[in-house]
Amino acid sequence: MDKRSTQTKVKVVVRLRPCLSTSEKTFVSVVGNKVQILNHRNIEENLQYEFNTVFDENSSQAEVFSTSVEPMLEKVLQGQNVSVFAYGPTGAGKTHTMLGMTSDPGIIPRVIQSLFEAIEEKQASALNGNSNQAPQFKVTFSYMEIYNEKVHDLLVSGHQDLPIREDASKNIFVADLSEKSIDKYETFMNHFEPAASNRTVAATKLNKYSSRSHTILLLKILRREPDGKEMRGKLYLIDLAGSEDNRRTGNKGIRLKESGAINKSLFVLGEVVDAINQNQPRIPYRNSKLTRLLQDSIGGGCHAVMITNIAPEERFYYDTYCTLNFATKSKKIVNTITTHVVRPPQIEKPTATVRPIKRHSGSLP
Ligand code: ADP
Ligand code: MG
């Protein structure tokens, strides 16, 4: 990658999940590509945030995939690196968006399915053309987490604290991370499902462990053309740790340390996205494990999408407010006067300002 070339911006999209209970009040509305929430500092105002793409509460998994992720697959098949991550507080829909359910699959199963369809198509069209040889593809995946600033392999048991390294060509890799070869959707699921469901069980037992770790699926695609030319692409699909500010929950000791470390990774990710989108010359990749891992897959010429998940219930007010500010960063927030006055949720002495705050973890006193 030419160092002087401009950064490819991180595309930031927002997804609002539907309200999950009929008894709770909501405070978020979507109008076109704008998200509107009540202004807790002035009840006669709404805060309006504008994005390139906003998925409202009725958006389907298929729509999120085809709009924000599917166009990236061709880039990976051409040897480029891509990363997709779900950001937002615990309960806002990150896992639903990335993984989903068997009855309503999310991005990961859709990526796997589309990837193998695209590979088959490429091979068939090469053979249908005047070439008697098709390109060959080798697909492998790894599954890992970053917990407390340590990288663990989720395809093997036990915590390993694997080191992140860089090879002579500046490719970033995790030393000793296991890889599984896959040739179709079913092979992937055979390896992935037990690892994913083990994690879910562990997460329930270990007191919201999942909300504190970044879960990372890495797909590597090697394409070999009949003339011997090789292209290598990487795709990261990441379910980030919850963006809520754990300091507010009064965590102590080890928990506080975990929270601090997670805040660090998310904080640095915010700085990295910001630096990339403002075309700054120095991107602080090395300041956290997560961003170090993503160094060759976000910014530079790589394509990245951040799906910002938000929840509409009143109890999510502060988290949604912080998440929208994090996602908006340098963009302008417009205050609009509402004709109807709705009481905002009660918040003790808010100190946050209406301007976009520097990072997500601004805390209430
Ligand atoms: P997170 O991973 O951010 O903590 P989840 O993905 O677990 O949040 O979502 C919290 C709850 O909301 C789950 O019960 C999930 O099924 C539900 N949910 C999230 N997004 C949607 C959606 N778009 N449509 C319907 N239910 C959703
Ligand atoms: Mg989750």
Coordinates of C-alpha atoms and ligand atoms in Angstrom, one line a residue:
M1 CA 0.0 0.0 0.0
D2 CA 1.3 3.4 -1.0
K3 CA 1.6 5.4 2.3
R4 CA 0.7 8.6 0.5
S5 CA -2.6 7.3 -0.9
T6 CA -5.7 8.6 0.8
Q7 CA -7.4 6.6 3.4
T8 CA -10.6 4.7 2.4
K9 CA -13.1 6.0 4.9
V10 CA -14.9 3.8 7.4
K11 CA -18.5 3.7 6.4
V12 CA -20.7 4.3 9.4
V13 CA -24.3 3.1 9.3
V14 CA -26.9 2.9 12.1
R15 CA -29.4 0.2 12.9
L16 CA -32.3 0.8 15.3
R17 CA -33.7 -2.4 16.8
P18 CA -37.5 -2.7 17.4
C19 CA -38.9 -2.1 20.9
L20 CA -38.9 -5.4 22.7
S21 CA -41.6 -4.6 25.2
T22 CA -45.0 -3.0 24.8
S23 CA -44.9 -1.5 28.3
E24 CA -41.8 0.6 27.8
K25 CA -41.6 4.1 26.3
T26 CA -39.4 4.8 23.4
F27 CA -37.5 8.0 22.5
V28 CA -35.9 7.3 19.1
S29 CA -37.4 7.8 15.7
V30 CA -35.9 7.4 12.2
V31 CA -36.8 9.8 9.4
G32 CA -35.1 8.9 6.2
N33 CA -31.3 8.9 6.9
K34 CA -31.8 10.8 10.2
V35 CA -32.1 9.5 13.7
Q36 CA -33.9 11.7 16.1
I37 CA -33.8 11.5 19.9
L38 CA -35.1 13.7 22.7
N39 CA -32.7 16.3 24.1
H40 CA -32.3 15.7 27.8
R41 CA -31.0 19.2 28.3
N42 CA -33.9 20.9 26.7
I43 CA -37.2 19.1 26.5
E44 CA -38.5 21.3 23.8
E45 CA -35.8 20.1 21.4
N46 CA -34.9 16.9 19.6
L47 CA -31.4 16.0 18.6
Q48 CA -31.1 14.9 15.0
Y49 CA -28.1 12.9 13.7
E50 CA -27.6 12.3 10.0
F51 CA -25.9 9.3 8.5
N52 CA -25.4 7.9 5.0
T53 CA -27.6 4.9 5.8
V54 CA -30.0 4.4 8.7
F55 CA -31.8 1.1 9.1
D56 CA -35.1 1.6 11.0
E57 CA -36.8 -0.8 13.3
N58 CA -38.5 -2.6 10.4
S59 CA -35.3 -3.3 8.5
S60 CA -34.6 -6.9 7.8
Q61 CA -31.5 -8.9 8.1
A62 CA -31.4 -9.4 4.4
E63 CA -31.6 -5.6 3.8
V64 CA -28.7 -4.9 6.2
F65 CA -26.6 -7.5 4.6
S66 CA -27.3 -6.6 0.9
T67 CA -26.9 -2.9 1.5
S68 CA -23.8 -2.8 3.8
V69 CA -21.9 -6.0 3.5
E70 CA -22.6 -7.9 0.2
P71 CA -20.9 -5.2 -2.0
M72 CA -17.7 -5.9 0.1
L73 CA -17.5 -9.6 -0.8
E74 CA -16.3 -8.9 -4.4
K75 CA -13.4 -6.9 -2.9
V76 CA -12.3 -9.8 -0.7
L77 CA -12.4 -12.1 -3.7
Q78 CA -10.2 -9.7 -5.5
G79 CA -7.6 -9.9 -2.8
Q80 CA -8.5 -6.9 -0.7
N81 CA -9.0 -6.7 3.1
V82 CA -12.4 -5.8 4.6
S83 CA -13.7 -5.4 8.1
V84 CA -17.3 -5.2 9.3
F85 CA -18.0 -4.5 12.9
A86 CA -21.1 -4.1 15.1
Y87 CA -20.8 -1.4 17.7
G88 CA -23.2 -0.4 20.5
P89 CA -24.3 -1.1 24.0
T90 CA -25.2 -4.6 25.3
G91 CA -28.8 -5.4 24.3
A92 CA -28.9 -3.1 21.2
G93 CA -28.7 -5.9 18.6
K94 CA -25.0 -6.5 17.8
T95 CA -25.2 -10.3 18.0
H96 CA -28.5 -10.3 16.2
T97 CA -27.0 -8.3 13.4
M98 CA -23.8 -10.3 13.1
L99 CA -25.0 -13.8 13.9
G100 CA -28.8 -13.8 14.1
M101 CA -30.8 -17.0 14.5
T102 CA -31.4 -20.0 12.4
S103 CA -34.8 -18.6 11.6
D104 CA -33.5 -15.1 10.9
P105 CA -29.8 -15.4 10.0
G106 CA -27.5 -12.4 10.3
I107 CA -24.4 -11.3 8.5
I108 CA -22.1 -14.2 9.3
P109 CA -24.2 -17.0 7.8
R110 CA -25.2 -14.8 4.9
V111 CA -21.6 -13.9 4.1
I112 CA -20.6 -17.6 4.1
Q113 CA -23.5 -18.5 1.8
S114 CA -22.9 -15.7 -0.6
L115 CA -19.1 -16.2 -0.6
F116 CA -19.4 -19.8 -1.9
E117 CA -22.1 -18.8 -4.4
A118 CA -19.8 -16.1 -5.7
I119 CA -16.9 -18.6 -6.0
E120 CA -19.0 -21.1 -7.9
E121 CA -20.2 -18.4 -10.2
K122 CA -16.7 -17.2 -10.9
Q123 CA -15.5 -20.8 -11.7
A124 CA -18.5 -21.5 -13.9
S125 CA -18.2 -18.3 -15.9
A126 CA -14.5 -19.0 -16.5
L127 CA -15.3 -22.4 -17.8
N128 CA -18.2 -21.1 -19.9
G129 CA -15.9 -18.5 -21.4
N130 CA -13.0 -19.4 -23.7
S131 CA -10.8 -20.5 -20.8
N132 CA -10.6 -24.2 -20.1
Q133 CA -9.3 -23.6 -16.6
A134 CA -11.1 -21.9 -13.7
P135 CA -9.5 -20.0 -10.8
Q136 CA -9.0 -22.0 -7.7
F137 CA -10.1 -20.7 -4.3
K138 CA -9.0 -21.8 -0.8
V139 CA -11.1 -20.5 2.0
T140 CA -10.1 -20.8 5.7
F141 CA -11.5 -19.3 8.8
S142 CA -10.4 -18.5 12.4
Y143 CA -12.5 -17.6 15.3
M144 CA -11.1 -15.6 18.3
E145 CA -11.9 -13.2 21.0
I146 CA -10.1 -10.3 22.6
Y147 CA -10.9 -10.3 26.3
N148 CA -9.0 -8.1 28.7
E149 CA -6.5 -7.1 26.0
K150 CA -5.6 -10.7 25.3
V151 CA -6.3 -12.7 22.1
H152 CA -7.8 -16.2 22.6
D153 CA -8.5 -18.9 20.0
L154 CA -12.2 -19.9 20.2
L155 CA -11.7 -23.0 18.0
V156 CA -9.6 -24.6 20.8
S157 CA -10.4 -24.8 24.5
G158 CA -8.6 -22.8 27.2
H159 CA -7.2 -19.3 27.1
Q160 CA -4.0 -18.9 25.3
D161 CA -3.1 -15.2 25.1
L162 CA -1.7 -15.4 21.6
P163 CA 0.6 -12.7 20.3
I164 CA -0.2 -10.4 17.3
R165 CA 2.7 -10.2 14.8
E166 CA 3.5 -8.5 11.5
D167 CA 5.3 -10.3 8.6
A168 CA 7.8 -8.9 6.2
S169 CA 5.0 -7.7 3.9
K170 CA 3.3 -5.9 6.7
N171 CA 0.5 -8.4 7.0
I172 CA -0.8 -8.7 10.5
F173 CA -1.4 -12.2 11.9
V174 CA -2.0 -13.9 15.2
A175 CA 0.7 -16.4 16.0
D176 CA -0.5 -20.0 16.5
L177 CA -4.1 -19.2 15.8
S178 CA -5.9 -22.2 14.4
E179 CA -7.5 -22.2 10.9
K180 CA -10.1 -24.5 9.4
S181 CA -10.4 -25.1 5.7
I182 CA -13.9 -24.8 4.4
D183 CA -15.3 -25.6 1.0
K184 CA -19.0 -25.0 1.6
Y185 CA -21.6 -23.5 4.0
E186 CA -22.1 -26.9 5.8
T187 CA -18.4 -27.4 6.5
F188 CA -18.2 -23.9 8.0
M189 CA -21.2 -24.5 10.2
N190 CA -19.9 -27.8 11.4
H191 CA -16.8 -26.1 12.8
F192 CA -18.3 -22.8 13.8
E193 CA -21.6 -23.7 15.4
P194 CA -20.1 -25.7 18.3
A195 CA -17.6 -23.0 19.0
A196 CA -20.3 -20.3 18.9
S197 CA -22.7 -22.1 21.1
N198 CA -20.0 -23.1 23.6
R199 CA -19.3 -19.4 23.9
T200 CA -23.0 -18.5 24.5
V201 CA -23.2 -21.1 27.4
A202 CA -19.9 -19.7 28.9
A203 CA -21.2 -16.2 28.5
T204 CA -24.3 -16.9 30.5
K205 CA -22.4 -18.6 33.2
L206 CA -19.6 -16.0 33.4
N207 CA -21.7 -13.0 34.2
K208 CA -22.0 -11.1 30.9
Y209 CA -18.6 -12.2 29.8
S210 CA -19.7 -11.8 26.2
S211 CA -20.6 -8.2 26.7
R212 CA -16.9 -7.6 27.7
S213 CA -15.2 -9.3 24.9
H214 CA -14.7 -8.6 21.2
T215 CA -15.7 -11.7 19.2
I216 CA -13.9 -11.9 15.9
L217 CA -14.4 -14.2 12.9
L218 CA -11.7 -14.0 10.3
L219 CA -12.2 -15.4 6.8
K220 CA -9.1 -15.7 4.5
I221 CA -9.6 -16.3 0.8
L222 CA -6.8 -17.3 -1.5
R223 CA -7.5 -17.1 -5.2
R224 CA -5.2 -18.7 -7.7
E225 CA -5.7 -17.8 -11.4
P226 CA -4.9 -20.4 -14.1
D227 CA -1.8 -18.2 -15.0
G228 CA -0.5 -18.7 -11.4
K229 CA -1.3 -15.2 -10.2
E230 CA -2.4 -15.3 -6.6
M231 CA -4.7 -12.9 -4.6
R232 CA -5.2 -13.1 -0.9
G233 CA -8.1 -11.3 0.8
K234 CA -9.2 -11.1 4.5
L235 CA -12.6 -10.4 5.9
Y236 CA -13.1 -9.6 9.6
L237 CA -16.6 -9.9 11.0
I238 CA -16.6 -8.5 14.5
D239 CA -19.1 -8.4 17.3
L240 CA -17.6 -5.8 19.6
A241 CA -17.8 -5.6 23.3
G242 CA -20.7 -3.6 24.7
S243 CA -20.0 0.2 24.5
E244 CA -21.8 1.0 27.8
D245 CA -19.7 2.7 30.3
N246 CA -19.0 0.1 32.9
R247 CA -17.8 2.7 35.4
R248 CA -21.4 3.6 35.9
T249 CA -22.3 0.2 37.1
G250 CA -19.9 0.5 40.1
N251 CA -17.6 -2.4 39.0
K252 CA -14.7 -3.0 41.3
G253 CA -11.4 -5.0 41.2
I254 CA -11.0 -7.5 38.4
R255 CA -14.2 -6.4 36.7
L256 CA -13.1 -2.8 36.7
K257 CA -9.8 -3.9 35.1
E258 CA -11.7 -5.8 32.4
S259 CA -14.0 -2.9 31.8
G260 CA -11.0 -0.6 31.6
A261 CA -9.3 -2.8 29.1
I262 CA -12.4 -3.0 26.9
N263 CA -13.0 0.6 27.1
K264 CA -9.4 1.1 26.0
S265 CA -9.9 -1.1 22.9
L266 CA -13.2 0.6 22.0
F267 CA -11.7 4.0 22.8
V268 CA -8.7 3.4 20.5
L269 CA -11.1 2.0 17.8
G270 CA -13.0 5.3 18.0
E271 CA -9.7 7.2 17.6
V272 CA -8.7 5.1 14.7
V273 CA -12.0 5.5 12.9
D274 CA -11.8 9.2 13.6
A275 CA -8.3 9.5 12.3
I276 CA -9.0 7.5 9.2
N277 CA -12.2 9.5 8.4
Q278 CA -10.4 12.8 8.9
N279 CA -7.5 11.6 6.7
Q280 CA -4.9 12.2 9.4
P281 CA -1.4 11.1 8.7
R282 CA -1.0 9.1 11.8
I283 CA -3.4 6.4 12.8
P284 CA -2.9 5.0 16.4
Y285 CA -3.3 1.3 15.5
R286 CA -0.7 0.2 18.0
N287 CA -2.5 1.6 21.0
S288 CA -4.8 -1.5 21.5
K289 CA -5.0 -5.1 20.6
L290 CA -8.1 -4.8 18.6
T291 CA -6.8 -1.9 16.4
R292 CA -3.4 -3.6 16.1
L293 CA -5.1 -6.7 14.7
L294 CA -7.1 -4.6 12.3
Q295 CA -4.1 -2.6 11.2
D296 CA -4.1 -4.2 7.7
S297 CA -7.9 -4.3 7.4
I298 CA -9.2 -0.9 8.2
G299 CA -8.0 2.4 6.7
G300 CA -5.4 2.5 4.0
G301 CA -7.1 1.1 0.9
C302 CA -9.2 -1.3 3.0
H303 CA -12.9 -1.1 3.2
A304 CA -14.6 -1.1 6.6
V305 CA -18.2 -0.8 7.8
M306 CA -19.2 0.0 11.3
I307 CA -22.8 -1.0 12.0
T308 CA -23.9 1.1 15.0
N309 CA -26.7 -0.7 16.9
I310 CA -29.0 1.4 19.0
A311 CA -32.0 0.5 21.2
P312 CA -35.2 2.6 21.5
E313 CA -36.3 2.0 25.1
E314 CA -36.0 4.8 27.6
R315 CA -33.6 2.8 29.8
F316 CA -31.1 2.9 26.9
Y317 CA -31.3 6.7 26.6
Y318 CA -27.8 7.5 27.8
D319 CA -26.2 4.6 25.9
T320 CA -28.0 5.5 22.7
Y321 CA -27.1 9.2 23.1
C322 CA -23.4 8.3 23.6
T323 CA -23.4 5.7 20.8
L324 CA -24.9 8.3 18.3
N325 CA -22.3 10.8 19.4
F326 CA -19.5 8.2 18.9
A327 CA -20.9 7.3 15.5
T328 CA -21.3 10.9 14.4
K329 CA -18.0 12.3 15.6
S330 CA -17.1 15.2 13.4
K331 CA -20.4 15.4 11.7
K332 CA -22.8 18.1 12.5
I333 CA -25.7 17.5 14.9
V334 CA -28.7 19.6 14.2
N335 CA -31.1 20.6 17.0
T336 CA -34.7 20.8 15.9
I337 CA -37.6 22.3 17.8
T338 CA -40.4 19.9 18.4
T339 CA -44.0 21.0 18.4
H340 CA -45.0 18.4 20.9
V341 CA -43.3 18.2 24.2
V342 CA -42.5 14.8 25.5
R343 CA -40.7 14.5 28.9
P344 CA -37.3 13.0 28.4
P345 CA -36.2 10.1 30.7
Q346 CA -34.9 11.3 34.1
I347 CA -31.2 11.6 34.1
E348 CA -29.3 13.0 37.1
K349 CA -27.3 16.1 36.4
P350 CA -26.1 15.4 32.8
T351 CA -22.8 16.8 32.0
A352 CA -22.6 15.7 28.4
T353 CA -22.8 18.4 25.9
V354 CA -24.9 18.6 22.7
R355 CA -21.8 18.8 20.6
P356 CA -20.4 15.4 19.6
I357 CA -18.3 14.3 22.5
K358 CA -14.8 13.1 22.0
R359 CA -15.5 9.5 22.8
H360 CA -18.2 7.2 23.8
S361 CA -17.3 6.8 27.4
G362 CA -18.2 10.1 28.8
S363 CA -19.8 9.4 32.1
L364 CA -22.7 10.8 34.1
P365 CA -21.7 11.9 37.6
Ligands
ADP1 P1 -26.2 -7.3 21.8 O1 -25.4 -8.4 21.1 O2 -25.9 -5.9 21.3 O3 -26.0 -7.3 23.3 P2 -28.5 -8.8 21.0 O4 -28.2 -9.0 19.6 O5 -28.3 -9.9 21.9 O6 -27.8 -7.5 21.6 O7 -30.0 -8.3 21.1 C1 -30.7 -8.1 22.3 C2 -32.1 -8.7 22.1 O8 -32.8 -8.0 21.1 C3 -32.1 -10.1 21.7 O9 -33.2 -10.8 22.3 C4 -32.3 -10.1 20.2 O10 -33.0 -11.2 19.7 C5 -33.2 -8.8 20.1 N1 -33.0 -8.1 18.8 C6 -32.0 -7.4 18.5 N2 -32.1 -6.8 17.2 C7 -33.3 -7.2 16.8 C8 -34.0 -6.9 15.6 N3 -33.5 -6.2 14.6 N4 -35.2 -7.5 15.5 C9 -35.8 -8.3 16.4 N5 -35.1 -8.5 17.6 C10 -33.9 -8.0 17.8
MG2 MG -24.2 -9.8 22.0

